[in-house]
Structures are given as structure tokens and as C-alpha cells.
Amino acid sequence: MSVLKIEDLHVSVETEQGTKQILRGVDLAVGEGETHAIMGPNGSGKSTLAYAIAGHPKYHVEGGSVTLDGEEMLDKSVDERARAGLFLAMQYPVEIPGVSVSNFLRTAKTAIDGQAPAIRGWIKDLDSSMTALRMDKSFRERNVNEGFSGGEKKRNEILQLELLKPKFAVLDETDSGLDVDALKIVSEGVNRAKENTGLGILLITHYNRILRYVKPDFVHVFVAGKVAEQGGPELAVRLENEGYDRFLQGANVG
Amino acid sequence: MALASPSLVPVQTRSERPSSTDVSDFPAVTGREFEWKFAPLDRIRHLTEGALDGGPVAFQYSESAGTSVEWVDRATAVVGVAGTPEDRASANAWGAVEKVLTITVSSEEAEELLVRREHFDRSPRAAHVVIEALPNSSGTVILEHRGDAELSENVEIVVGEGAQLTVVTVQEWADSAVHLSSHFATVGRDANLRHVIVSLGGGVVRVNPSIHLAGQGSSTDAFGLYFADAGQYLEQRPYIDHQAANTRSRVNYKGALQGAKAHTVWVGDVLIGPHADGTDSYEQNRNLVLSDGTRADSIPNLEIETGNIVGAGHASSTGRFDDEQLFYLQSRGISEEEARRLVVRGFLAEIITQIGSPALEERLTAAVEAELVEAEVVRAAAAAPTLDGGAA
């Protein structure tokens, strides 16, 4: 039984006004096959948590740990974390000019598995995932994220999630900017990945909307850089109705 | 003709730049002239100031249907149709040449012609090449350069009415080679010239194409790809001269630089003349800096002498690796080294895939790959801790 454990995580970023403390002692444990929703107001540190787990150089870990089955991730480089089984579906995936989706996916798959995938099985997997995500075959020859619409970029992220088969995935506001059809398609992809591989999910979102399609087992409310409250799916519904106001009374968001 | 002293009358517009086939019309190069401002003069002085050997030098070429290749005596060759020298090295070569290498594309579906020139040596030489595409012909001419050289040359390109010509010049010289090349092209009515410069090897390599869109409805797609290593100087100054109405040009040059004193220069001039109504023009240059200690000069110039045009734009950028691209690729398990290679390969692929010769595209992709592997070695050596205290 795999587990991703975040303990007492403190993270800062450099800003023009100096060092800014964002995460102030985050504790979370995500088990295999579990879905944890992280909700919270803007500026509460949700995305910082996502990037810190993935190892983005802009975020400085001041203390705490992130372990995958007991192995410390914070000592590892970004690519080592990915090869250990972590995945981050990004809110704003960047364009990579001149690198085709198909070349990128095969290079990533080869890196993750330590060997090139067998051609026939790979093409079959790629085709079926793309079909399920309603991505036209022509996507394979397009440059990564170049000229993609918002919805296409998100589907491309989930395509990678399905093909790279990580143990744990952080989905950073994957629902933002999606219309309801795209939201359903993307959610189905997440659910498929979960069914097929026992993926553990940290689902970061501002809204309850995606939780109608990707059912959370746990909901954590993030306020001012730490978990302020946690509960089951009913907590998300309550937040939908009440908003975050009651958490913000007297809290210093900055 | 008499030239005004450059210190007294600076030339303001590209069309008025002095030109002459007589080297004595150009004063000795001082380095203050705009056209020589960036070049390492001590490495090229023998080509601008010294006597040049203008005799023919052996070369190889592929027998290709629809094309012909021959040496023609300077006295009988038709030269000067496509342009006139605008700098001293070019004029010096113009006067010194004894035989002109004449390449003709005469068929509507000519086979690709490969001309390989690798028997120049350390003695300063002059050369003159005339490439002519007859009216309504279509073909590709590839000039490949290897080995050592001290060469100043002029390449004339005459594209007849309705012809579609691709000219690719590939510089993979030895590290010590010096090559100054002026290309002059004139493009006839409704004809297209695809012009590609690939400079990977050589000590000092300068290829300056002046492309005159002389016929109505003529067009050019001008591409450049260069990769400068430590100590290398690579320069290119494309000049697109929109003379006739309804002409179209696209200029796209991309370069990568790595290693101490790797220096590249791109000066892109576009002139839209008074009769060039309906011109559609865009030029861009992008440079990717892979290490410290390099220098990339990038200067776009646009002169417009008629208001009635479809479009005229330019862009120039020089930057380091995009860390967000590296992060994205690494977050998918790809090592930093491989991620860098993917990004550079992708950056340059945009030009390579425009060449239109599958065999050459494949070979250049491999050549760029080799440059990247070398870049990794250089980078790793620079990043390695020094003996006197990196261990702290």
C-alpha cells in the first residue's frame, strides 16, 4: 500500500518585496487509490503545495518532509521525483516549440520506465487514451502545447497522466477554464487512471464543480498556508454553499 | 565612381550604400564601417586587403537530371546580373577571379544538385559562382563546404520568371577556416527563391545574402540556422529589397551559442521601395544562449518608401533557456541534460524542416545533435568543481 506523506512542510518564495512565507506547516497523507481534494481561497498556498511537491526551483523548502513510501522526495531533482512516481498536472502547461507531442510522450515514457516502450503496445495505448480524451490523431504531430486551447492543454496533461502511470498525481486546478463537456472528459480520464493503476490523487481546486465528477474521499480546506479543516465530501458541499468567509475571519491571508 | 568618405557622409538608407566591382573604390577597412563593425578584422584582413588567388579549385558534384555545372572563363561568363559588391572583400574577390563556376537549373522538375567544395586550402582565394534557374524551371542546389579555407567569394543567383529555386549553402568548415561570402539574388516575375544558410563550422564565417525581388509577384523565403561554439564568429546579413509590386518575403534566422567568445551577428535589412505596392514582408531572428561568455548581435532594420503595403513586421530576441520549459520536461521524468537537448533541437528544427531536402535535413539534424553533445561536455566541464575549493 503506497502512501504519499507530507509532514510539517514550510515553503517560501522570493518576491520583489523579499522572502515570503507561503506554506506554514502542512500535514497530509494520501494513500493509494485515495482522492484528496484541497480547497481554499486564492492565495492560500494551494498551488505552492503542488509546485513544492514537484520540485520547482522557485519554491524554497524551509522545513518538513515529503515522502513516498518512506523515501524523501525533497532531496531529489524534479526528474527523479517524476521517476519515483510523482506527477503534476499543471494549471498553465508551457509550450515546447519544435517538439512533437508524440516525441515528447515517448521520451517521457522511456525516462519513467527506464526503457523504451515496445512500439506496438505503445501506439495502441496512445491511440486508445487519445480517443477516450477526444483528442484527434493529428495532436501527435503538433508541437507540445503550441497553439493548444485551454481545454486541449488540460486534456494533454491528463493524456500524460494516463500514459506515464504515476503512483501519485497532483492536479493543480485542472478544472479551471474548462466548459462542462471538457470537464467531464478530463474527469473521466482521471477516474480511468485511478481505476487502472490505483493512483492516489491530490486534487487542487477552487470550486466544487469538478468534485461532482471526481469523487473525493477527503476534503481539506487550505487557509493561510496550512490545513484549517478537513472532512469528507460533505465539507465540499458546505463550502460551495457558504464560501470561505468563515475561515477568513481574522486570518491573515498574506 | 567616387565614394564619399564614410566619416563625412554616413549612408542612411540601404539602397544608397555604395557599390562597385573595383576594389580600389573601397577604402581600406578600419572596423568603423557598419558592415565591418563586428567582424574580427585581424582574422580577415588578408581577404579584404591582400591579393587573392582566383584560379579554379576542384570540387565534386552529383550528376543530376535537369541541371548542368561548368567552369566558364571570366571573359565570357555573364556576371553582375544579380548584384554588385557592397564591401571591400566582395569587390576584392570580384576582380581576382579567373573562372566562374556556372550552375544552371533548366528543367521543370530538376533533380537535387549537390556541389561539395572541400579542396580550398590556407592560401587566400577568390571564387565566383553563378546559379541560374531558367524561366519556369524548378530545382534545389546545395553548396556544401568542408575542410580548411581562406576564401572570399561572390555567389550570384538568377531566378527566371516563374521559376522555383532553392539554394542551400552549408558551412561545415574546419575550425580554422575563414569564409566571406556575398550572395546576390534577383528574382523574376512570379518566381520564388528559397534561400537557406546553415553555418555550423569554421573560424570566421560570414554569408550575406542580398535578395532583390525585381519581378512583380516574386517572393522569397530566406532561412538561416547557425550554431556558434567557443571562439567561432558567424555573421549573416540578409537584405531583402522589395522593388516590384505584390512581392512577398519571409525571413527567419535562428541561432544557438555556447562557449567562451562564441559570437554571432545577424543584421536583417528589409527595404520596401517606392514601387513595391502590396508588399508583404516579415523578418525575424531568434538566438538561444546556452552558456556564459557568448555574444549575439541582432539588428533588424526596416525601411518603407511606400505606404500602400499589406504588411511589414520584424522580431528579434536573444535569450537563455526557458526554465519553465525545463521544469515541465523534467517533471515528466526527463533528465535535465536530455530536456536541454530536446529544447534546442526543437528550437532549431523549425529551420531544418524548411529545407525541403529529406537527406540533408536528416544529416543536419545529426550535425546539430553532435553540437549539442559537445555543448554538454563544455557545460559539464564548466560546472565541475575546481581543485582549489569547490568542495566547500
mmCIF file of N, CA, C and O in Angstrom, chain B residues 254-319:
data_model
loop_
_atom_site.group_PDB
_atom_site.id
_atom_site.type_symbol
_atom_site.label_atom_id
_atom_site.label_comp_id
_atom_site.label_asym_id
_atom_site.label_seq_id
_atom_site.Cartn_x
_atom_site.Cartn_y
_atom_site.Cartn_z
ATOM 1 N N LYS B 254 17.617 31.445 -37.041
ATOM 2 C CA LYS B 254 17.712 31.009 -35.648
ATOM 3 C C LYS B 254 19.126 30.552 -35.348
ATOM 4 O O LYS B 254 19.744 29.860 -36.162
ATOM 5 N N GLY B 255 19.606 30.936 -34.186
ATOM 6 C CA GLY B 255 20.968 30.568 -33.833
ATOM 7 C C GLY B 255 21.093 30.127 -32.397
ATOM 8 O O GLY B 255 20.306 30.520 -31.535
ATOM 9 N N ALA B 256 22.092 29.281 -32.138
ATOM 10 C CA ALA B 256 22.426 28.881 -30.780
ATOM 11 C C ALA B 256 23.891 29.201 -30.536
ATOM 12 O O ALA B 256 24.698 29.151 -31.468
ATOM 13 N N LEU B 257 24.206 29.576 -29.306
ATOM 14 C CA LEU B 257 25.582 29.943 -28.969
ATOM 15 C C LEU B 257 26.014 29.242 -27.693
ATOM 16 O O LEU B 257 25.255 29.179 -26.725
ATOM 17 N N GLN B 258 27.258 28.743 -27.696
ATOM 18 C CA GLN B 258 27.787 28.123 -26.495
ATOM 19 C C GLN B 258 29.292 28.264 -26.470
ATOM 20 O O GLN B 258 29.954 28.198 -27.488
ATOM 21 N N GLY B 259 29.829 28.468 -25.269
ATOM 22 C CA GLY B 259 31.279 28.515 -25.127
ATOM 23 C C GLY B 259 31.827 29.928 -25.174
ATOM 24 O O GLY B 259 31.227 30.831 -25.750
ATOM 25 N N ALA B 260 33.003 30.112 -24.547
ATOM 26 C CA ALA B 260 33.599 31.432 -24.438
ATOM 27 C C ALA B 260 33.858 32.032 -25.815
ATOM 28 O O ALA B 260 34.366 31.379 -26.700
ATOM 29 N N LYS B 261 33.496 33.288 -25.979
ATOM 30 C CA LYS B 261 33.744 34.044 -27.214
ATOM 31 C C LYS B 261 33.059 33.446 -28.440
ATOM 32 O O LYS B 261 33.515 33.649 -29.564
ATOM 33 N N ALA B 262 31.999 32.722 -28.251
ATOM 34 C CA ALA B 262 31.145 32.375 -29.399
ATOM 35 C C ALA B 262 30.380 33.647 -29.730
ATOM 36 O O ALA B 262 29.785 34.257 -28.858
ATOM 37 N N HIS B 263 30.463 34.071 -30.993
ATOM 38 C CA HIS B 263 29.886 35.366 -31.367
ATOM 39 C C HIS B 263 29.076 35.207 -32.650
ATOM 40 O O HIS B 263 29.570 34.677 -33.632
ATOM 41 N N THR B 264 27.833 35.646 -32.617
ATOM 42 C CA THR B 264 27.025 35.625 -33.837
ATOM 43 C C THR B 264 26.488 37.020 -34.117
ATOM 44 O O THR B 264 26.262 37.813 -33.200
ATOM 45 N N VAL B 265 26.328 37.302 -35.384
ATOM 46 C CA VAL B 265 25.787 38.600 -35.802
ATOM 47 C C VAL B 265 24.697 38.367 -36.826
ATOM 48 O O VAL B 265 24.878 37.591 -37.774
ATOM 49 N N TRP B 266 23.576 38.991 -36.594
ATOM 50 C CA TRP B 266 22.506 38.981 -37.591
ATOM 51 C C TRP B 266 22.052 40.416 -37.800
ATOM 52 O O TRP B 266 21.672 41.106 -36.851
ATOM 53 N N VAL B 267 22.157 40.885 -39.035
ATOM 54 C CA VAL B 267 21.625 42.205 -39.383
ATOM 55 C C VAL B 267 20.637 41.975 -40.512
ATOM 56 O O VAL B 267 21.012 41.538 -41.597
ATOM 57 N N GLY B 268 19.381 42.213 -40.239
ATOM 58 C CA GLY B 268 18.358 41.954 -41.246
ATOM 59 C C GLY B 268 17.799 43.251 -41.788
ATOM 60 O O GLY B 268 17.154 44.011 -41.070
ATOM 61 N N ASP B 269 18.085 43.530 -43.051
ATOM 62 C CA ASP B 269 17.568 44.750 -43.687
ATOM 63 C C ASP B 269 16.418 44.391 -44.620
ATOM 64 O O ASP B 269 16.543 43.466 -45.431
ATOM 65 N N VAL B 270 15.341 45.128 -44.494
ATOM 66 C CA VAL B 270 14.251 44.996 -45.465
ATOM 67 C C VAL B 270 13.965 46.386 -46.010
ATOM 68 O O VAL B 270 13.783 47.333 -45.240
ATOM 69 N N LEU B 271 14.002 46.503 -47.331
ATOM 70 C CA LEU B 271 13.689 47.774 -47.973
ATOM 71 C C LEU B 271 12.460 47.588 -48.848
ATOM 72 O O LEU B 271 12.440 46.733 -49.732
ATOM 73 N N ILE B 272 11.446 48.379 -48.584
ATOM 74 C CA ILE B 272 10.253 48.338 -49.417
ATOM 75 C C ILE B 272 10.280 49.606 -50.268
ATOM 76 O O ILE B 272 10.066 50.713 -49.780
ATOM 77 N N GLY B 273 10.611 49.424 -51.541
ATOM 78 C CA GLY B 273 10.866 50.549 -52.427
ATOM 79 C C GLY B 273 9.601 51.295 -52.830
ATOM 80 O O GLY B 273 8.479 50.847 -52.562
ATOM 81 N N PRO B 274 9.770 52.443 -53.508
ATOM 82 C CA PRO B 274 8.627 53.299 -53.839
ATOM 83 C C PRO B 274 7.616 52.650 -54.789
ATOM 84 O O PRO B 274 6.467 53.065 -54.833
ATOM 85 N N HIS B 275 8.039 51.629 -55.539
ATOM 86 C CA HIS B 275 7.121 50.990 -56.495
ATOM 87 C C HIS B 275 6.594 49.656 -55.987
ATOM 88 O O HIS B 275 5.912 48.934 -56.704
ATOM 89 N N ALA B 276 6.957 49.306 -54.741
ATOM 90 C CA ALA B 276 6.624 47.975 -54.224
ATOM 91 C C ALA B 276 5.274 47.979 -53.506
ATOM 92 O O ALA B 276 5.153 47.550 -52.361
ATOM 93 N N ASP B 277 4.246 48.456 -54.198
ATOM 94 C CA ASP B 277 2.902 48.421 -53.607
ATOM 95 C C ASP B 277 2.480 46.982 -53.349
ATOM 96 O O ASP B 277 2.822 46.084 -54.115
ATOM 97 N N GLY B 278 1.737 46.779 -52.283
ATOM 98 C CA GLY B 278 1.219 45.441 -51.997
ATOM 99 C C GLY B 278 2.257 44.499 -51.418
ATOM 100 O O GLY B 278 2.060 43.285 -51.398
ATOM 101 N N THR B 279 3.356 45.047 -50.933
ATOM 102 C CA THR B 279 4.400 44.202 -50.330
ATOM 103 C C THR B 279 3.905 43.558 -49.047
ATOM 104 O O THR B 279 3.199 44.170 -48.254
ATOM 105 N N ASP B 280 4.319 42.292 -48.868
ATOM 106 C CA ASP B 280 4.026 41.567 -47.637
ATOM 107 C C ASP B 280 5.360 41.034 -47.124
ATOM 108 O O ASP B 280 5.994 40.220 -47.780
ATOM 109 N N SER B 281 5.778 41.515 -45.971
ATOM 110 C CA SER B 281 7.136 41.228 -45.527
ATOM 111 C C SER B 281 7.185 40.969 -44.031
ATOM 112 O O SER B 281 6.505 41.646 -43.254
ATOM 113 N N TYR B 282 7.980 39.982 -43.636
ATOM 114 C CA TYR B 282 8.198 39.746 -42.206
ATOM 115 C C TYR B 282 9.576 39.165 -41.999
ATOM 116 O O TYR B 282 9.989 38.259 -42.721
ATOM 117 N N GLU B 283 10.306 39.669 -41.039
ATOM 118 C CA GLU B 283 11.622 39.096 -40.747
ATOM 119 C C GLU B 283 11.772 38.883 -39.253
ATOM 120 O O GLU B 283 11.290 39.676 -38.447
ATOM 121 N N GLN B 284 12.435 37.776 -38.914
ATOM 122 C CA GLN B 284 12.722 37.561 -37.506
ATOM 123 C C GLN B 284 14.033 36.824 -37.302
ATOM 124 O O GLN B 284 14.500 36.084 -38.151
ATOM 125 N N ASN B 285 14.607 37.079 -36.124
ATOM 126 C CA ASN B 285 15.833 36.410 -35.717
ATOM 127 C C ASN B 285 15.693 36.022 -34.255
ATOM 128 O O ASN B 285 15.285 36.842 -33.436
ATOM 129 N N ARG B 286 16.003 34.768 -33.951
ATOM 130 C CA ARG B 286 15.955 34.333 -32.550
ATOM 131 C C ARG B 286 17.243 33.619 -32.192
ATOM 132 O O ARG B 286 17.743 32.800 -32.952
ATOM 133 N N ASN B 287 17.775 33.975 -31.045
ATOM 134 C CA ASN B 287 19.018 33.364 -30.582
ATOM 135 C C ASN B 287 18.822 32.726 -29.228
ATOM 136 O O ASN B 287 18.186 33.294 -28.347
ATOM 137 N N LEU B 288 19.393 31.546 -29.070
ATOM 138 C CA LEU B 288 19.311 30.814 -27.812
ATOM 139 C C LEU B 288 20.719 30.706 -27.234
ATOM 140 O O LEU B 288 21.613 30.141 -27.859
ATOM 141 N N VAL B 289 20.892 31.293 -26.059
ATOM 142 C CA VAL B 289 22.205 31.342 -25.433
ATOM 143 C C VAL B 289 22.341 30.171 -24.468
ATOM 144 O O VAL B 289 21.543 30.035 -23.541
ATOM 145 N N LEU B 290 23.347 29.327 -24.700
ATOM 146 C CA LEU B 290 23.461 28.092 -23.915
ATOM 147 C C LEU B 290 24.521 28.165 -22.826
ATOM 148 O O LEU B 290 24.603 27.279 -21.986
ATOM 149 N N SER B 291 25.372 29.187 -22.865
ATOM 150 C CA SER B 291 26.394 29.271 -21.823
ATOM 151 C C SER B 291 26.822 30.725 -21.637
ATOM 152 O O SER B 291 26.458 31.591 -22.419
ATOM 153 N N ASP B 292 27.614 30.968 -20.599
ATOM 154 C CA ASP B 292 28.143 32.314 -20.373
ATOM 155 C C ASP B 292 29.235 32.619 -21.400
ATOM 156 O O ASP B 292 29.787 31.721 -22.022
ATOM 157 N N GLY B 293 29.557 33.897 -21.524
ATOM 158 C CA GLY B 293 30.706 34.302 -22.331
ATOM 159 C C GLY B 293 30.445 34.390 -23.816
ATOM 160 O O GLY B 293 31.374 34.520 -24.603
ATOM 161 N N THR B 294 29.181 34.317 -24.214
ATOM 162 C CA THR B 294 28.864 34.410 -25.638
ATOM 163 C C THR B 294 28.331 35.800 -25.959
ATOM 164 O O THR B 294 27.998 36.568 -25.060
ATOM 165 N N ARG B 295 28.267 36.114 -27.246
ATOM 166 C CA ARG B 295 27.687 37.392 -27.649
ATOM 167 C C ARG B 295 26.867 37.214 -28.922
ATOM 168 O O ARG B 295 27.352 36.678 -29.911
ATOM 169 N N ALA B 296 25.626 37.665 -28.877
ATOM 170 C CA ALA B 296 24.773 37.613 -30.065
ATOM 171 C C ALA B 296 24.314 39.027 -30.382
ATOM 172 O O ALA B 296 23.666 39.673 -29.560
ATOM 173 N N ASP B 297 24.684 39.523 -31.556
ATOM 174 C CA ASP B 297 24.175 40.813 -32.013
ATOM 175 C C ASP B 297 23.028 40.546 -32.977
ATOM 176 O O ASP B 297 23.147 39.712 -33.871
ATOM 177 N N SER B 298 21.939 41.255 -32.785
ATOM 178 C CA SER B 298 20.764 41.031 -33.632
ATOM 179 C C SER B 298 20.113 42.371 -33.926
ATOM 180 O O SER B 298 19.639 43.049 -33.018
ATOM 181 N N ILE B 299 20.147 42.770 -35.197
ATOM 182 C CA ILE B 299 19.686 44.114 -35.561
ATOM 183 C C ILE B 299 18.740 44.061 -36.753
ATOM 184 O O ILE B 299 19.175 43.858 -37.882
ATOM 185 N N PRO B 300 17.455 44.198 -36.535
ATOM 186 C CA PRO B 300 16.536 44.289 -37.671
ATOM 187 C C PRO B 300 16.356 45.744 -38.126
ATOM 188 O O PRO B 300 16.278 46.643 -37.294
ATOM 189 N N ASN B 301 16.341 45.942 -39.433
ATOM 190 C CA ASN B 301 16.101 47.285 -39.984
ATOM 191 C C ASN B 301 15.008 47.205 -41.036
ATOM 192 O O ASN B 301 15.032 46.315 -41.873
ATOM 193 N N LEU B 302 14.098 48.141 -40.974
ATOM 194 C CA LEU B 302 13.000 48.142 -41.932
ATOM 195 C C LEU B 302 12.866 49.553 -42.494
ATOM 196 O O LEU B 302 12.729 50.505 -41.743
ATOM 197 N N GLU B 303 12.944 49.659 -43.837
ATOM 198 C CA GLU B 303 12.745 50.957 -44.493
ATOM 199 C C GLU B 303 11.554 50.840 -45.426
ATOM 200 O O GLU B 303 11.508 49.936 -46.253
ATOM 201 N N ILE B 304 10.634 51.745 -45.296
ATOM 202 C CA ILE B 304 9.430 51.671 -46.117
ATOM 203 C C ILE B 304 9.281 52.968 -46.904
ATOM 204 O O ILE B 304 9.206 54.049 -46.325
ATOM 205 N N GLU B 305 9.249 52.848 -48.230
ATOM 206 C CA GLU B 305 9.154 54.046 -49.074
ATOM 207 C C GLU B 305 7.816 54.149 -49.797
ATOM 208 O O GLU B 305 7.639 55.003 -50.655
ATOM 209 N N THR B 306 6.901 53.222 -49.481
ATOM 210 C CA THR B 306 5.543 53.371 -49.994
ATOM 211 C C THR B 306 4.577 52.997 -48.881
ATOM 212 O O THR B 306 4.847 52.112 -48.079
ATOM 213 N N GLY B 307 3.451 53.687 -48.825
ATOM 214 C CA GLY B 307 2.505 53.430 -47.747
ATOM 215 C C GLY B 307 1.535 52.316 -48.060
ATOM 216 O O GLY B 307 0.886 51.772 -47.176
ATOM 217 N N ASN B 308 1.488 51.939 -49.321
ATOM 218 C CA ASN B 308 0.451 51.019 -49.761
ATOM 219 C C ASN B 308 0.926 49.570 -49.707
ATOM 220 O O ASN B 308 1.225 48.968 -50.730
ATOM 221 N N ILE B 309 1.040 49.022 -48.479
ATOM 222 C CA ILE B 309 1.561 47.666 -48.360
ATOM 223 C C ILE B 309 0.601 46.793 -47.566
ATOM 224 O O ILE B 309 -0.284 47.282 -46.862
ATOM 225 N N VAL B 310 0.791 45.479 -47.694
ATOM 226 C CA VAL B 310 -0.055 44.522 -46.978
ATOM 227 C C VAL B 310 0.435 44.340 -45.545
ATOM 228 O O VAL B 310 -0.329 44.293 -44.597
ATOM 229 N N GLY B 311 1.753 44.246 -45.412
ATOM 230 C CA GLY B 311 2.280 44.067 -44.065
ATOM 231 C C GLY B 311 3.786 44.138 -44.058
ATOM 232 O O GLY B 311 4.440 43.825 -45.047
ATOM 233 N N ALA B 312 4.328 44.605 -42.940
ATOM 234 C CA ALA B 312 5.776 44.628 -42.763
ATOM 235 C C ALA B 312 6.034 44.522 -41.276
ATOM 236 O O ALA B 312 5.599 45.365 -40.509
ATOM 237 N N GLY B 313 6.705 43.460 -40.884
ATOM 238 C CA GLY B 313 6.949 43.303 -39.459
ATOM 239 C C GLY B 313 8.320 42.730 -39.204
ATOM 240 O O GLY B 313 8.950 42.200 -40.114
ATOM 241 N N HIS B 314 8.787 42.923 -37.979
ATOM 242 C CA HIS B 314 10.045 42.254 -37.638
ATOM 243 C C HIS B 314 10.062 41.910 -36.165
ATOM 244 O O HIS B 314 9.339 42.495 -35.354
ATOM 245 N N ALA B 315 10.892 40.918 -35.836
ATOM 246 C CA ALA B 315 11.023 40.490 -34.454
ATOM 247 C C ALA B 315 12.447 40.014 -34.232
ATOM 248 O O ALA B 315 13.082 39.486 -35.133
ATOM 249 N N SER B 316 12.933 40.252 -33.035
ATOM 250 C CA SER B 316 14.281 39.805 -32.702
ATOM 251 C C SER B 316 14.291 39.455 -31.226
ATOM 252 O O SER B 316 13.745 40.186 -30.406
ATOM 253 N N SER B 317 14.877 38.332 -30.887
ATOM 254 C CA SER B 317 15.001 38.009 -29.472
ATOM 255 C C SER B 317 16.257 37.197 -29.236
ATOM 256 O O SER B 317 16.693 36.432 -30.089
ATOM 257 N N THR B 318 16.853 37.419 -28.091
ATOM 258 C CA THR B 318 18.014 36.642 -27.678
ATOM 259 C C THR B 318 17.805 36.296 -26.227
ATOM 260 O O THR B 318 17.597 37.174 -25.400
ATOM 261 N N GLY B 319 17.802 35.005 -25.929
ATOM 262 C CA GLY B 319 17.509 34.643 -24.554
ATOM 263 C C GLY B 319 18.153 33.346 -24.141
ATOM 264 O O GLY B 319 18.641 32.590 -24.977
#
